[in-house]
Coordinates of C-alpha atoms and ligand atoms in Angstrom, one line a residue:
X1 CA 0.1 -0.4 -0.1
X2 CA 1.3 3.4 -0.4
X3 CA 0.4 7.0 1.2
X4 CA -2.6 8.8 1.9
X5 CA -2.8 12.6 1.2
X6 CA -5.4 14.6 2.5
X7 CA -5.7 17.9 0.9
X8 CA -7.4 20.9 3.2
X9 CA -5.2 19.5 6.2
X10 CA -5.4 22.9 7.8
X11 CA -9.0 23.2 7.8
X12 CA -12.0 22.1 10.2
X13 CA -12.3 18.5 9.1
X14 CA -8.7 18.1 7.9
X15 CA -7.1 19.1 11.0
X16 CA -8.8 16.3 12.9
X17 CA -9.2 13.7 9.9
X18 CA -5.2 13.4 9.4
X19 CA -4.3 12.5 13.0
X20 CA -6.4 10.4 13.0
X21 CA -5.0 8.3 9.6
X22 CA -1.6 8.8 10.6
X23 CA -2.6 6.6 14.0
X24 CA -4.8 4.2 11.5
X25 CA -1.8 4.0 8.9
X26 CA 1.6 5.2 10.7
X27 CA 2.6 8.6 10.9
X28 CA 4.5 8.2 7.7
X29 CA 2.3 7.2 5.8
X30 CA -0.8 10.6 6.0
X31 CA 1.0 13.0 3.5
X32 CA -1.1 16.4 4.7
X33 CA -1.7 19.0 1.5
X34 CA -2.3 22.7 2.8
X35 CA -2.5 26.2 1.3
X36 CA -3.0 29.3 2.5
X37 CA -3.6 28.5 6.2
X38 CA -0.8 27.4 8.3
X39 CA -0.9 23.8 9.5
X40 CA -1.1 22.6 13.5
X41 CA 2.0 21.7 14.7
X42 CA 0.4 18.5 15.7
X43 CA 0.0 17.4 11.5
X44 CA 3.6 19.7 10.3
X45 CA 5.8 17.5 12.9
X46 CA 4.6 14.9 10.2
X47 CA 4.9 14.5 6.3
X48 CA 3.5 17.5 4.4
X49 CA 2.9 19.4 1.5
X50 CA 2.2 23.2 0.2
X51 CA -0.8 21.9 -2.4
X52 CA -3.2 24.6 -4.4
X53 CA -6.1 22.1 -5.8
X54 CA -6.5 24.1 -8.7
X55 CA -3.1 23.6 -10.1
X56 CA -3.6 19.9 -11.9
X57 CA 0.3 19.6 -12.5
X58 CA 1.4 20.3 -9.1
X59 CA -0.9 17.3 -7.6
X60 CA 0.3 15.4 -10.3
X61 CA 4.1 15.7 -8.9
X62 CA 3.0 15.5 -5.4
X63 CA 1.0 12.3 -6.6
X64 CA 4.4 11.3 -7.8
X65 CA 7.0 12.3 -5.6
X66 CA 5.1 11.0 -2.5
X67 CA 3.5 7.4 -3.4
X68 CA -0.3 8.7 -3.2
X69 CA -2.5 6.2 -3.6
X70 CA -5.6 7.4 -2.0
X71 CA -6.9 10.8 -1.2
X72 CA -9.2 12.6 1.0
X73 CA -10.2 15.3 -0.7
X74 CA -11.1 18.0 2.2
X75 CA -10.6 21.1 0.3
X76 CA -13.5 23.3 -0.1
X77 CA -14.6 27.0 0.2
X78 CA -17.8 26.9 1.8
X79 CA -21.5 28.0 1.8
X80 CA -21.5 31.3 2.8
X81 CA -17.9 32.1 1.7
X82 CA -18.2 30.6 -2.3
X83 CA -21.6 33.1 -1.9
X84 CA -19.5 36.1 -1.6
X85 CA -16.4 34.8 -4.0
X86 CA -17.5 33.0 -7.0
X87 CA -14.7 32.0 -8.8
X88 CA -13.1 31.5 -6.3
X89 CA -15.7 29.1 -4.7
X90 CA -15.5 27.5 -8.7
X91 CA -11.8 27.5 -9.0
X92 CA -11.2 25.4 -5.8
X93 CA -14.9 22.9 -5.4
X94 CA -15.5 22.4 -9.1
X95 CA -11.7 22.5 -11.0
X96 CA -9.9 21.5 -8.1
X97 CA -12.2 18.4 -7.3
X98 CA -11.6 17.6 -11.3
X99 CA -7.8 18.0 -11.0
X100 CA -8.1 15.2 -8.3
X101 CA -10.3 12.8 -10.1
X102 CA -7.8 13.2 -13.5
X103 CA -4.8 12.8 -11.2
X104 CA -6.2 10.0 -9.3
X105 CA -6.9 8.4 -12.8
X106 CA -4.5 8.8 -14.6
X107 CA -2.2 8.2 -11.9
X108 CA -3.8 4.8 -11.6
X109 CA -4.6 5.7 -7.5
X110 CA -6.9 3.2 -5.4
X111 CA -9.4 5.4 -4.1
X112 CA -11.0 9.3 -3.6
X113 CA -12.4 10.1 -0.7
X114 CA -14.7 13.3 -2.3
X115 CA -17.2 14.5 0.7
X116 CA -20.8 16.3 -0.4
X117 CA -22.5 18.2 2.0
X118 CA -26.2 18.7 2.9
X119 CA -26.0 21.0 0.0
X120 CA -26.6 19.4 -2.6
X121 CA -30.4 19.8 -1.5
X122 CA -32.4 22.1 -2.0
X123 CA -35.7 23.6 -1.6
X124 CA -38.0 21.0 -4.2
X125 CA -36.6 18.2 -1.7
X126 CA -38.7 16.6 1.0
X127 CA -37.5 18.6 3.8
X128 CA -37.5 16.2 6.6
X129 CA -35.8 12.7 6.6
X130 CA -34.7 13.6 3.2
X131 CA -34.3 10.2 1.0
X132 CA -30.1 9.5 -0.2
X133 CA -31.8 9.6 -4.0
X134 CA -34.4 12.3 -4.1
X135 CA -34.7 15.8 -6.0
X136 CA -31.8 17.8 -5.6
X137 CA -31.9 21.1 -6.8
X138 CA -29.6 23.4 -4.6
X139 CA -29.5 27.3 -5.2
X140 CA -26.3 28.2 -3.8
X141 CA -22.9 28.5 -5.4
X142 CA -21.6 25.8 -3.0
X143 CA -24.6 23.4 -3.3
X144 CA -24.0 23.4 -6.7
X145 CA -20.4 22.1 -6.7
X146 CA -21.1 20.3 -4.1
X147 CA -24.2 18.1 -6.4
X148 CA -21.5 18.6 -9.3
X149 CA -19.1 16.9 -6.9
X150 CA -21.2 13.5 -6.8
X151 CA -21.9 13.4 -10.3
X152 CA -18.7 13.5 -11.0
X153 CA -17.2 11.3 -8.9
X154 CA -19.8 8.8 -10.1
X155 CA -18.9 9.1 -13.6
X156 CA -15.3 8.3 -13.1
X157 CA -16.5 5.5 -11.1
X158 CA -18.8 3.6 -13.2
X159 CA -17.1 4.9 -16.2
X160 CA -13.5 4.8 -15.9
X161 CA -13.6 3.1 -13.2
X162 CA -11.5 4.8 -10.2
X163 CA -13.2 4.4 -7.1
X164 CA -14.6 7.5 -5.7
X165 CA -16.5 7.4 -2.4
X166 CA -18.8 10.4 -0.9
X167 CA -20.8 11.2 2.4
X168 CA -23.7 14.2 2.5
X169 CA -22.1 15.9 6.0
X170 CA -24.0 18.3 7.7
X171 CA -23.0 20.8 9.7
X172 CA -20.2 19.3 12.2
X173 CA -19.5 20.5 15.6
X174 CA -15.9 20.7 16.6
X175 CA -13.5 22.9 19.3
X176 CA -9.9 21.7 17.8
X177 CA -10.2 23.7 14.8
X178 CA -12.8 26.6 14.4
X179 CA -14.4 26.4 10.7
X180 CA -14.5 29.4 7.9
X181 CA -17.7 31.3 6.4
X182 CA -20.0 28.1 7.3
X183 CA -23.8 28.5 7.5
X184 CA -24.0 25.9 10.5
X185 CA -21.1 27.4 11.7
X186 CA -23.3 29.0 14.1
X187 CA -23.5 26.2 16.4
X188 CA -19.8 26.4 17.0
X189 CA -19.4 30.2 17.5
X190 CA -22.2 29.7 20.3
X191 CA -20.2 27.7 21.9
X192 CA -16.8 30.2 22.1
X193 CA -18.9 32.8 22.7
X194 CA -20.9 31.2 25.7
X195 CA -17.6 30.6 27.7
X196 CA -15.7 33.9 26.2
X197 CA -18.7 36.6 26.7
X198 CA -21.9 34.2 28.2
X199 CA -23.7 35.7 25.4
X200 CA -24.4 35.0 21.6
X201 CA -25.7 37.3 18.6
X202 CA -27.0 34.0 16.3
X203 CA -27.1 35.0 12.6
X204 CA -29.8 32.1 12.2
X205 CA -33.0 32.3 13.1
X206 CA -34.2 30.6 16.6
X207 CA -36.2 27.7 15.2
X208 CA -33.7 27.0 12.2
X209 CA -33.7 23.5 12.0
X210 CA -31.0 21.9 10.9
X211 CA -29.3 17.9 11.0
X212 CA -25.7 18.0 12.3
X213 CA -23.1 15.9 13.4
X214 CA -19.9 15.9 16.9
X215 CA -16.4 15.7 14.5
X216 CA -15.6 12.1 16.4
X217 CA -18.7 11.2 14.3
X218 CA -17.9 12.7 11.0
X219 CA -14.3 11.6 11.1
X220 CA -15.9 7.9 11.9
X221 CA -17.7 8.3 8.3
X222 CA -15.0 9.2 6.5
X223 CA -12.9 5.8 7.9
X224 CA -15.5 3.8 7.5
X225 CA -16.4 4.7 4.1
X226 CA -12.6 4.4 3.0
X227 CA -12.4 1.2 4.8
X228 CA -15.7 -0.7 3.6
X229 CA -15.6 -3.5 0.7
X230 CA -16.1 -2.5 -2.8
X231 CA -18.4 -5.0 -3.6
X232 CA -20.7 -3.8 -0.9
X233 CA -21.4 -0.4 -1.9
X234 CA -24.2 0.0 -4.7
X235 CA -24.0 3.8 -3.9
X236 CA -20.5 5.8 -4.5
X237 CA -19.9 9.5 -4.0
X238 CA -23.7 10.4 -2.7
X239 CA -24.9 8.4 0.6
X240 CA -26.9 10.9 3.5
X241 CA -25.6 10.5 7.0
X242 CA -27.3 11.6 9.5
X243 CA -26.7 12.0 12.9
X244 CA -28.8 14.6 15.0
X245 CA -31.0 17.8 13.9
X246 CA -31.6 21.0 15.9
X247 CA -32.1 24.4 16.4
X248 CA -30.6 27.7 17.6
X249 CA -33.0 27.6 20.5
X250 CA -32.6 23.8 21.7
X251 CA -28.6 24.6 21.4
X252 CA -29.0 27.6 23.4
X253 CA -30.9 25.4 25.7
X254 CA -28.4 22.5 25.8
X255 CA -25.7 25.2 26.4
X256 CA -27.7 27.3 29.1
X257 CA -28.2 23.9 30.7
X258 CA -24.1 24.3 31.4
X259 CA -23.6 27.7 31.8
X260 CA -26.6 29.0 33.4
X261 CA -25.4 32.4 32.7
X262 CA -25.4 31.9 28.6
X263 CA -28.1 34.4 27.0
X264 CA -28.6 34.4 23.5
X265 CA -30.3 37.2 20.9
X266 CA -31.1 36.5 17.0
X267 CA -30.3 39.1 14.3
X268 CA -31.0 38.0 11.2
X269 CA -28.4 37.0 8.3
X270 CA -30.5 37.1 5.1
X271 CA -28.0 35.4 3.0
X272 CA -27.2 32.5 5.9
X273 CA -31.2 32.1 7.0
X274 CA -32.0 31.6 2.7
X275 CA -29.1 29.4 2.8
X276 CA -30.6 27.3 5.6
X277 CA -33.7 27.1 4.6
X278 CA -33.0 25.6 1.4
X279 CA -31.3 22.9 2.9
X280 CA -33.0 19.7 4.8
X281 CA -33.4 19.4 8.2
X282 CA -32.7 15.4 8.6
X283 CA -31.5 13.2 6.5
X284 CA -33.0 9.5 6.0
X285 CA -29.5 7.0 5.4
X286 CA -30.6 3.4 5.3
X287 CA -28.0 3.4 2.8
X288 CA -25.3 4.4 4.8
X289 CA -26.3 2.2 7.6
X290 CA -27.2 -0.7 5.2
X291 CA -24.1 -1.0 2.3
X292 CA -21.2 -0.2 5.1
X293 CA -22.4 0.5 8.4
X294 CA -22.7 3.3 9.8
X295 CA -23.3 4.5 12.7
X296 CA -23.0 7.8 14.8
X297 CA -22.8 7.7 18.6
X298 CA -23.1 11.4 19.8
X299 CA -26.5 12.8 20.9
X300 CA -26.9 16.4 21.0
X301 CA -26.4 16.3 24.9
X302 CA -22.7 14.2 24.5
X303 CA -22.2 16.8 21.5
X304 CA -22.6 20.1 24.2
X305 CA -21.2 18.5 27.1
X306 CA -17.6 17.3 25.6
X307 CA -17.8 20.4 23.2
X308 CA -17.3 23.1 26.3
X309 CA -15.3 21.1 28.4
X310 CA -12.3 20.8 25.8
X311 CA -13.1 24.0 24.6
X312 CA -12.7 26.0 28.6
X313 CA -9.6 24.1 28.3
X314 CA -8.2 25.1 24.5
X315 CA -9.9 28.9 25.3
X316 CA -7.8 29.3 29.3
Ligands
LIG1 N1 -21.4 23.1 6.9 C1 -21.3 23.3 5.7 C2 -21.9 25.1 5.8 O1 -22.3 25.7 6.2 C3 -22.4 22.5 4.7 O2 -21.8 21.5 4.7 O3 -21.5 25.3 4.6

């Protein structure tokens, strides 16, 4: 077996995925690709490389030089940023994805993990218990790029024989690396502000219901799908995975249980509210459960307690 390349290693998910993969496959077997954001020390202690996914030749060189046989393609411009910087989002999310897949194909790579998102759905999609295979009509730049990723991933898989797999991640909550300008990130920000100021002004309305997941479950979903037997898969780049659904009001209740001084106010940001309103509130994920054994472990209460405890230490 050759080595694993993780793109976007300095990002919210990449920065936790790299250590998890190194624990499983060895420190030297996982190459952390990063672009502008510097890597955390823990990750830069192992193999790492500057990597701009919009540069096809650079990807090819890295794949050859580091003997890469699997890629976790985590770099992406998230929803709110993608609305503001359409061209960058196209370059990174669409051209970057094509570059990764084409390089993987040309270099005979074994497997590519290409995460999608709840953003791949839209207002015509059934909102609750969204089926795995249903109408997808996203009206955001980010969501459109994610549907493209699912379709092109499935194309490389079925037409060209490249093994491409992906989960549709919900909002991912974590304390190690802050996410950058997504729509679900209010849920992370609420913890930071509760600890720093006992107060948070939320940019989504109190009853906005969205699917969410704690980071250990998100990492687990990526690794479980990576390790699944190809023969067991009917779907490939487009698996729903669900853990929990909550609203800002419900999360605030949990945070107040831990920090009784916490208060929340709401000042709706129309761009992010309309993005959130176009996304499902929960996902039906039996395909992932049946094809590769997906199962989340954290409840909202467990997430809130673990998040709060770890952030208090981090921020002190
Ligand atoms: N967490 C992402 C966002 O809010 C959704 O995949 O942009």
